[in-house]
Amino acid sequence: MANHQDDTRTAYDGVVELYASLFANRLETQPFSRAMIGTFAELVRATGNPRAADVGCGPGHLTAMLHELGLDAFGLDLAPGMVVHARQAHPALRFQEARMESLPIEDGALGGVLAHYSMIHTPPGELPELLSEQVRVLAPDGLLLVSFFGTDGQEPVRFNHKVAPAYSWPADSLAELLADAGLDPFARLLHDPASERGFLDAHLLARRS
């Protein structure tokens, strides 16, 4: 796992300012993503545990959005340059460098985990380990929202993402992995972003069993 993570970290550290300029306000034109994140935040608040991690937070814009939606949100990212940018852009919030397979969070501590296109660079064979770690940090009935590139067919598809190699997933296949990890996938949203790659934007919402 270390090799591809090291490559991904280096790639994102090389595009911090460009990435932030392109994506920090992107949800203003993505009503479906905003709706799913808003639903996630509402359901996390309803658990009575508003503590939530934005895993793979990048420049921190979604951590800030979760905070505005009433969650005690903090951000984690593999790339130190992204963490520095997030701290500067959102000085009132907490950001920390971390790997997704070893989150610096105690067992059962969180009401929610947001993984917004942050697992797309993980090879399919390594994804169960990341999901198990996210289940570990969730409290009973805690929620996970995973956003990813969706594709038809039965298998994940590797493609050349602009920053680092990535994978798109059939929604059913990823939902099965969530269930195998101890989560109950109960809502999904697939929509056409008119992407030049032809992928769908996909969101799965699951609850810890």
mmCIF file of C-alpha atoms in Angstrom:
data_model
loop_
_atom_site.group_PDB
_atom_site.id
_atom_site.type_symbol
_atom_site.label_atom_id
_atom_site.label_comp_id
_atom_site.label_asym_id
_atom_site.label_seq_id
_atom_site.Cartn_x
_atom_site.Cartn_y
_atom_site.Cartn_z
ATOM 1 C CA MET A 1 0.000 0.000 0.000
ATOM 2 C CA ALA A 2 2.862 2.368 0.787
ATOM 3 C CA ASN A 3 4.123 2.776 -2.788
ATOM 4 C CA HIS A 4 0.922 4.032 -4.392
ATOM 5 C CA GLN A 5 0.165 6.212 -1.355
ATOM 6 C CA ASP A 6 3.604 7.804 -1.518
ATOM 7 C CA ASP A 7 3.078 8.503 -5.222
ATOM 8 C CA THR A 8 -0.386 9.934 -4.596
ATOM 9 C CA ARG A 9 0.860 12.147 -1.750
ATOM 10 C CA THR A 10 3.665 13.524 -3.930
ATOM 11 C CA ALA A 11 1.280 14.141 -6.824
ATOM 12 C CA TYR A 12 -1.215 16.094 -4.700
ATOM 13 C CA ASP A 13 1.511 18.060 -2.954
ATOM 14 C CA GLY A 14 2.563 19.257 -6.397
ATOM 15 C CA VAL A 15 -0.835 20.729 -7.281
ATOM 16 C CA VAL A 16 -2.111 22.149 -3.978
ATOM 17 C CA GLU A 17 -2.843 25.706 -5.093
ATOM 18 C CA LEU A 18 -4.210 24.690 -8.501
ATOM 19 C CA TYR A 19 -6.394 21.985 -6.956
ATOM 20 C CA ALA A 20 -7.734 24.367 -4.324
ATOM 21 C CA SER A 21 -8.548 27.003 -6.931
ATOM 22 C CA LEU A 22 -10.463 24.470 -9.029
ATOM 23 C CA PHE A 23 -12.346 22.604 -6.300
ATOM 24 C CA ALA A 24 -12.759 24.827 -3.241
ATOM 25 C CA ASN A 25 -16.041 26.261 -4.558
ATOM 26 C CA ARG A 26 -17.033 23.426 -6.888
ATOM 27 C CA LEU A 27 -20.069 22.290 -4.905
ATOM 28 C CA GLU A 28 -21.720 25.600 -5.717
ATOM 29 C CA THR A 29 -22.479 24.018 -9.106
ATOM 30 C CA GLN A 30 -23.098 20.467 -7.812
ATOM 31 C CA PRO A 31 -26.564 20.380 -6.232
ATOM 32 C CA PHE A 32 -26.669 16.591 -5.971
ATOM 33 C CA SER A 33 -23.422 16.415 -4.003
ATOM 34 C CA ARG A 34 -24.576 19.257 -1.757
ATOM 35 C CA ALA A 35 -27.842 17.433 -1.123
ATOM 36 C CA MET A 36 -26.106 14.205 -0.139
ATOM 37 C CA ILE A 37 -23.666 15.988 2.165
ATOM 38 C CA GLY A 38 -26.554 17.907 3.729
ATOM 39 C CA THR A 39 -28.477 14.677 4.279
ATOM 40 C CA PHE A 40 -25.387 13.049 5.768
ATOM 41 C CA ALA A 41 -24.904 15.948 8.191
ATOM 42 C CA GLU A 42 -28.563 15.889 9.244
ATOM 43 C CA LEU A 43 -28.456 12.166 9.945
ATOM 44 C CA VAL A 44 -25.175 12.444 11.866
ATOM 45 C CA ARG A 45 -26.664 15.181 14.042
ATOM 46 C CA ALA A 46 -29.627 12.910 14.722
ATOM 47 C CA THR A 47 -27.324 10.246 16.194
ATOM 48 C CA GLY A 48 -26.478 12.624 19.028
ATOM 49 C CA ASN A 49 -22.761 12.404 18.178
ATOM 50 C CA PRO A 50 -21.841 15.333 15.902
ATOM 51 C CA ARG A 51 -18.134 14.487 15.719
ATOM 52 C CA ALA A 52 -17.213 13.802 12.081
ATOM 53 C CA ALA A 53 -14.036 13.248 10.063
ATOM 54 C CA ASP A 54 -13.558 14.502 6.518
ATOM 55 C CA VAL A 55 -11.146 11.788 5.381
ATOM 56 C CA GLY A 56 -9.069 12.938 2.435
ATOM 57 C CA CYS A 57 -10.087 16.526 3.093
ATOM 58 C CA GLY A 58 -7.848 18.170 0.498
ATOM 59 C CA PRO A 59 -8.020 21.976 0.839
ATOM 60 C CA GLY A 60 -10.610 21.695 3.610
ATOM 61 C CA HIS A 61 -13.666 23.135 1.890
ATOM 62 C CA LEU A 62 -15.928 20.225 2.789
ATOM 63 C CA THR A 63 -14.680 20.161 6.379
ATOM 64 C CA ALA A 64 -15.829 23.766 6.569
ATOM 65 C CA MET A 65 -19.161 22.847 4.992
ATOM 66 C CA LEU A 66 -19.732 20.107 7.575
ATOM 67 C CA HIS A 67 -18.919 22.596 10.328
ATOM 68 C CA GLU A 68 -21.464 25.053 8.897
ATOM 69 C CA LEU A 69 -24.013 22.213 8.884
ATOM 70 C CA GLY A 70 -23.625 21.771 12.627
ATOM 71 C CA LEU A 71 -21.027 19.025 12.922
ATOM 72 C CA ASP A 72 -17.879 18.984 15.032
ATOM 73 C CA ALA A 73 -15.856 18.341 11.908
ATOM 74 C CA PHE A 74 -12.130 17.923 11.399
ATOM 75 C CA GLY A 75 -10.080 17.073 8.331
ATOM 76 C CA LEU A 76 -7.449 14.423 7.617
ATOM 77 C CA ASP A 77 -5.327 14.167 4.484
ATOM 78 C CA LEU A 78 -2.383 12.159 3.206
ATOM 79 C CA ALA A 79 -0.693 15.163 1.585
ATOM 80 C CA PRO A 80 1.045 17.571 4.000
ATOM 81 C CA GLY A 81 0.720 20.409 1.512
ATOM 82 C CA MET A 82 -3.050 20.032 1.522
ATOM 83 C CA VAL A 83 -3.086 20.086 5.332
ATOM 84 C CA VAL A 84 -1.050 23.309 5.386
ATOM 85 C CA HIS A 85 -3.405 24.921 2.868
ATOM 86 C CA ALA A 86 -6.503 23.783 4.773
ATOM 87 C CA ARG A 87 -5.178 25.198 8.048
ATOM 88 C CA GLN A 88 -4.464 28.536 6.396
ATOM 89 C CA ALA A 89 -7.826 28.673 4.632
ATOM 90 C CA HIS A 90 -9.841 27.564 7.687
ATOM 91 C CA PRO A 91 -7.831 28.510 10.799
ATOM 92 C CA ALA A 92 -10.705 27.831 13.196
ATOM 93 C CA LEU A 93 -10.895 24.149 12.170
ATOM 94 C CA ARG A 94 -8.636 21.177 12.859
ATOM 95 C CA PHE A 95 -6.593 19.446 10.164
ATOM 96 C CA GLN A 96 -4.017 16.693 10.457
ATOM 97 C CA GLU A 97 -1.868 14.595 8.154
ATOM 98 C CA ALA A 98 -2.924 10.928 8.260
ATOM 99 C CA ARG A 99 -3.137 7.730 6.238
ATOM 100 C CA MET A 100 -6.581 6.294 5.661
ATOM 101 C CA GLU A 101 -5.610 2.779 6.747
ATOM 102 C CA SER A 102 -4.415 4.036 10.158
ATOM 103 C CA LEU A 103 -6.629 6.913 11.243
ATOM 104 C CA PRO A 104 -5.508 8.755 14.412
ATOM 105 C CA ILE A 105 -8.934 8.325 15.994
ATOM 106 C CA GLU A 106 -10.040 6.151 18.877
ATOM 107 C CA ASP A 107 -12.430 3.226 18.376
ATOM 108 C CA GLY A 108 -16.123 4.107 18.046
ATOM 109 C CA ALA A 109 -15.538 7.822 18.461
ATOM 110 C CA LEU A 110 -17.314 9.343 15.461
ATOM 111 C CA GLY A 111 -20.870 9.978 14.459
ATOM 112 C CA GLY A 112 -19.829 10.292 10.834
ATOM 113 C CA VAL A 113 -17.085 9.837 8.251
ATOM 114 C CA LEU A 114 -17.098 11.653 4.913
ATOM 115 C CA ALA A 115 -14.970 10.102 2.150
ATOM 116 C CA HIS A 116 -15.594 12.459 -0.766
ATOM 117 C CA TYR A 117 -13.702 11.032 -3.783
ATOM 118 C CA SER A 118 -10.864 10.264 -1.364
ATOM 119 C CA MET A 119 -10.696 6.484 -1.896
ATOM 120 C CA ILE A 120 -10.623 6.632 -5.695
ATOM 121 C CA HIS A 121 -6.830 6.169 -5.856
ATOM 122 C CA THR A 122 -6.877 3.006 -3.740
ATOM 123 C CA PRO A 123 -6.390 -0.250 -5.698
ATOM 124 C CA PRO A 124 -9.483 -2.466 -5.360
ATOM 125 C CA GLY A 125 -7.674 -5.164 -3.397
ATOM 126 C CA GLU A 126 -6.710 -2.659 -0.699
ATOM 127 C CA LEU A 127 -10.072 -0.944 -0.332
ATOM 128 C CA PRO A 128 -11.503 -3.408 2.258
ATOM 129 C CA GLU A 129 -8.704 -2.433 4.672
ATOM 130 C CA LEU A 130 -9.636 1.250 4.385
ATOM 131 C CA LEU A 131 -13.326 0.517 4.896
ATOM 132 C CA SER A 132 -12.585 -1.610 7.962
ATOM 133 C CA GLU A 133 -10.645 1.292 9.448
ATOM 134 C CA GLN A 134 -13.552 3.669 8.858
ATOM 135 C CA VAL A 135 -15.925 1.212 10.508
ATOM 136 C CA ARG A 136 -13.530 0.982 13.473
ATOM 137 C CA VAL A 137 -13.754 4.708 14.210
ATOM 138 C CA LEU A 138 -17.542 4.927 13.808
ATOM 139 C CA ALA A 139 -19.838 4.651 16.804
ATOM 140 C CA PRO A 140 -22.786 2.230 16.543
ATOM 141 C CA ASP A 141 -25.297 3.751 14.099
ATOM 142 C CA GLY A 142 -22.587 6.133 12.856
ATOM 143 C CA LEU A 143 -22.720 7.064 9.182
ATOM 144 C CA LEU A 144 -20.314 6.873 6.258
ATOM 145 C CA LEU A 145 -20.843 8.839 3.044
ATOM 146 C CA VAL A 146 -18.649 7.651 0.177
ATOM 147 C CA SER A 147 -18.553 9.612 -3.071
ATOM 148 C CA PHE A 148 -16.797 8.146 -6.094
ATOM 149 C CA PHE A 149 -16.786 7.787 -9.865
ATOM 150 C CA GLY A 150 -19.440 5.266 -10.878
ATOM 151 C CA THR A 151 -19.288 2.963 -13.860
ATOM 152 C CA ASP A 152 -21.369 0.256 -15.477
ATOM 153 C CA GLY A 153 -20.303 -3.369 -15.550
ATOM 154 C CA GLN A 154 -19.198 -5.695 -12.804
ATOM 155 C CA GLU A 155 -15.609 -4.636 -12.062
ATOM 156 C CA PRO A 156 -13.753 -1.468 -11.092
ATOM 157 C CA VAL A 157 -12.114 0.379 -13.980
ATOM 158 C CA ARG A 158 -8.657 1.931 -13.662
ATOM 159 C CA PHE A 159 -8.243 5.277 -15.420
ATOM 160 C CA ASN A 160 -5.764 8.125 -15.687
ATOM 161 C CA HIS A 161 -6.988 10.742 -13.253
ATOM 162 C CA LYS A 162 -5.416 14.171 -13.789
ATOM 163 C CA VAL A 163 -3.484 13.938 -10.505
ATOM 164 C CA ALA A 164 -2.847 10.216 -9.915
ATOM 165 C CA PRO A 165 -4.159 6.879 -11.252
ATOM 166 C CA ALA A 166 -7.681 6.186 -10.000
ATOM 167 C CA TYR A 167 -10.543 3.688 -10.141
ATOM 168 C CA SER A 168 -14.226 3.967 -10.920
ATOM 169 C CA TRP A 169 -16.633 1.508 -9.307
ATOM 170 C CA PRO A 170 -19.974 -0.149 -10.067
ATOM 171 C CA ALA A 171 -22.235 1.064 -7.268
ATOM 172 C CA ASP A 172 -23.452 -2.458 -6.486
ATOM 173 C CA SER A 173 -19.896 -3.753 -6.101
ATOM 174 C CA LEU A 174 -18.869 -0.960 -3.759
ATOM 175 C CA ALA A 175 -22.074 -1.401 -1.746
ATOM 176 C CA GLU A 176 -21.151 -5.067 -1.291
ATOM 177 C CA LEU A 177 -17.753 -4.057 0.086
ATOM 178 C CA LEU A 178 -19.439 -1.699 2.525
ATOM 179 C CA ALA A 179 -21.704 -4.504 3.699
ATOM 180 C CA ASP A 180 -18.755 -6.887 4.060
ATOM 181 C CA ALA A 181 -17.026 -4.284 6.245
ATOM 182 C CA GLY A 182 -19.956 -4.172 8.668
ATOM 183 C CA LEU A 183 -21.978 -1.317 7.212
ATOM 184 C CA ASP A 184 -25.581 -1.164 6.063
ATOM 185 C CA PRO A 185 -25.803 0.764 2.760
ATOM 186 C CA PHE A 186 -29.254 2.321 2.763
ATOM 187 C CA ALA A 187 -29.174 5.162 0.216
ATOM 188 C CA ARG A 188 -27.456 5.890 -3.066
ATOM 189 C CA LEU A 189 -27.457 8.621 -5.678
ATOM 190 C CA LEU A 190 -26.087 8.243 -9.187
ATOM 191 C CA HIS A 191 -26.151 11.072 -11.667
ATOM 192 C CA ASP A 192 -24.544 12.064 -14.938
ATOM 193 C CA PRO A 193 -22.010 14.878 -14.534
ATOM 194 C CA ALA A 194 -21.544 15.144 -18.307
ATOM 195 C CA SER A 195 -17.970 14.018 -17.729
ATOM 196 C CA GLU A 196 -15.666 13.624 -20.675
ATOM 197 C CA ARG A 197 -14.706 10.243 -19.183
ATOM 198 C CA GLY A 198 -18.304 9.055 -19.264
ATOM 199 C CA PHE A 199 -18.409 8.174 -15.552
ATOM 200 C CA LEU A 200 -21.295 8.848 -13.225
ATOM 201 C CA ASP A 201 -20.978 10.796 -10.012
ATOM 202 C CA ALA A 202 -21.937 8.285 -7.339
ATOM 203 C CA HIS A 203 -22.707 8.525 -3.628
ATOM 204 C CA LEU A 204 -23.378 5.739 -1.138
ATOM 205 C CA LEU A 205 -24.661 6.399 2.385
ATOM 206 C CA ALA A 206 -24.223 3.610 4.917
ATOM 207 C CA ARG A 207 -24.746 3.085 8.628
ATOM 208 C CA ARG A 208 -22.565 1.059 10.961
ATOM 209 C CA SER A 209 -24.419 -2.115 11.830
#
